[in-house]
Amino acid sequence: MKLKDRLIAAFFIMIAMPILLLAITAGTILSMQTSAIKKSYDVETDTLQVITNPIQIMNRLTRGTYNDIKLAALRNPELLEDKNYIEGLNKKLVDKYSFIAVRKGQDFIYVGNSRKLNMIEDNLQSFGDYSTEVDGGTYIEGDHNFLVKAQDFYFSDEKEGTVFVITDLNTIIPQIKAAGVQSVISVLLILNFTAVILMLWIYRSILKPLNILRVGMNQIKEGDLDYSVVSDTEDEIGQLCEDFEEMRIRLKEQIDSRLQYEEDIKELISNISHDLKTPLTAIKGYSEGLLDGVADTPQKHEKYLKTIFTKANDMSILVDELAFYAKIDCNTIPYSFKEINLREYFDDCIEDLGLDLEVKNIEIRYRNEIGPSVEVVADTEQLKRVISNIIGNAVKYIDKPKGILQIRIHDIGAYVQVEIEDNGVGIPKGDIPFIFERFYRADASRNSKKGGSGLGLAISKKIIEDHLGKIWAESEPGIGTTVTFTLKKSTKRCCEEGKASTGKEL
Ligand code: ADP
């Protein structure tokens, strides 16, 4: 659930839950107390009355006794002078917070509770002032509140008399009191309960995931980029955790690739210094030989100079390759794409290479299966670089007395596939996945005297990918290696001759 929806739900729960719980609790408390009132005082009441009109309940408590006394006053007034009779009725009223008082003329001849009577004596009305129609009695307000029911009558000696049934309203009956106390406690408990439930809910849905996020951030601050933040919620915070996790992964990738880059640079420096040192040592040795006069014949002189020239050339190639790789790695190679007829292009290429390979006793077996009009969009110079790198490697790693280089070109639909196979040392299985990575050289080649920077195939891969093709290698150690690459066929309209680009606009 979204955080916004949760807050709306929390708002309604905050209002609805206490109301519902209060209604249930109040209902239970009141019905319990109502039945307790009925049991204790034999008074029928309903739950609503307990809250709305407790005085009415107090009134009903004394109704039975009051009726008895009223009848006695009207029919047998002498009974009201019988102390035992009145005492008996008064006893019944004690538990109902009431008492009886009988007035004869101006004097009270019986008082059930003189202390309480003193409190209201002045407020009691004279004979004839009480309406006989009023059933509920009179409410007397003061420091102490009373409910007074009165009945005027004549004693047997014709004297005026009034009998009072007085109820003390300050002593609210225990059931009503209990209902009040229980209701207050219930309100407090319900409010606390609702608050705790809401707090837990909000804690679980907001604070907990926020805490996970905070821990994750601290871990990253401490440099631990492996600490992953996982949140199982689908709200805004869950989304935030996901974004944070994505950021962590990207950051880690960036840092890893940066570290890798730094490692590569270190490795490159060590490779280059190693690869430059070999020809430099030779140049130094031969030039010392020349200076010291060791080359004392014209033939030796020429041999020394040729060696110096060749080694300097190797160094120059290495430096060029490095500079080129730096450019290609930053996408700053200005490609010059144009449509080329692949058949013609390869025919020319093989012709160029043929003589050189023949000298090295390497036989070329060239099979071009594509149609004479197949065209690809390519930068001829960079494509040549790829072919030279692959063939250069093949030549470098051919270890058989008779080298065989097979070049096959197939039409595979939208692409043309070029395979270059040699019968050289081959590449160990474990090295194959890495040979297109920059500076990677299989151990065997590193330890050999073959030279090389480990950049040739990385450069080739980048160039082929910039031509929207693919490049891969298969090899059988001891038997040979096949390097294959594909080139996308031209679709005519996509080519702009001579367009300089970073390679993606084919
Ligand atoms: P290098 O300058 O070392 O040849 P490359 O990037 O051209 O660098 O090649 C990477 C590695 O792949 C080489 O060091 C070598 O171990 C291996 N390799 C590439 N081509 C061949 C091949 N035709 N035969 C055997 N090993 C090869």
Tab-separated table of C-alpha atoms in Angstrom, residues 338-340 342 369-371 373-378 409-417 467-469 486-495 506:
chain	number	residue	atom	x	y	z
A	338	LYS	CA	31.758	4.147	-46.942
A	339	GLU	CA	30.225	1.351	-48.945
A	340	ILE	CA	32.836	-1.107	-50.067
A	342	LEU	CA	33.820	-6.801	-49.906
A	369	GLU	CA	31.851	-17.290	-51.097
A	370	ILE	CA	30.067	-13.979	-51.253
A	371	GLY	CA	28.482	-12.563	-54.401
A	373	SER	CA	28.151	-7.221	-55.615
A	374	VAL	CA	27.917	-7.661	-51.834
A	375	GLU	CA	28.720	-4.406	-50.140
A	376	VAL	CA	29.306	-3.494	-46.523
A	377	VAL	CA	29.585	-0.135	-44.870
A	378	ALA	CA	33.024	0.127	-43.382
A	409	ILE	CA	34.194	-15.367	-46.290
A	410	HIS	CA	30.520	-16.406	-46.123
A	411	ASP	CA	27.263	-14.659	-46.798
A	412	ILE	CA	24.989	-15.227	-43.792
A	413	GLY	CA	21.995	-13.103	-44.704
A	414	ALA	CA	22.145	-9.606	-43.305
A	415	TYR	CA	25.790	-10.103	-42.429
A	416	VAL	CA	29.000	-11.261	-44.005
A	417	GLN	CA	31.116	-13.618	-41.890
A	467	HIS	CA	30.772	-1.484	-37.388
A	468	LEU	CA	27.780	-3.186	-35.676
A	469	GLY	CA	29.395	-6.600	-36.056
A	486	THR	CA	30.862	-10.339	-38.940
A	487	LEU	CA	30.109	-7.184	-40.911
A	488	LYS	CA	26.684	-5.793	-41.598
A	489	LYS	CA	25.718	-5.687	-45.247
A	490	SER	CA	24.939	-2.306	-46.728
A	491	THR	CA	21.282	-1.264	-47.040
A	492	LYS	CA	22.250	1.557	-49.421
A	493	ARG	CA	20.344	4.440	-47.847
A	494	CYS	CA	22.123	4.242	-44.509
A	495	CYS	CA	25.488	5.188	-45.890
A	506	LEU	CA	26.232	3.528	-39.757
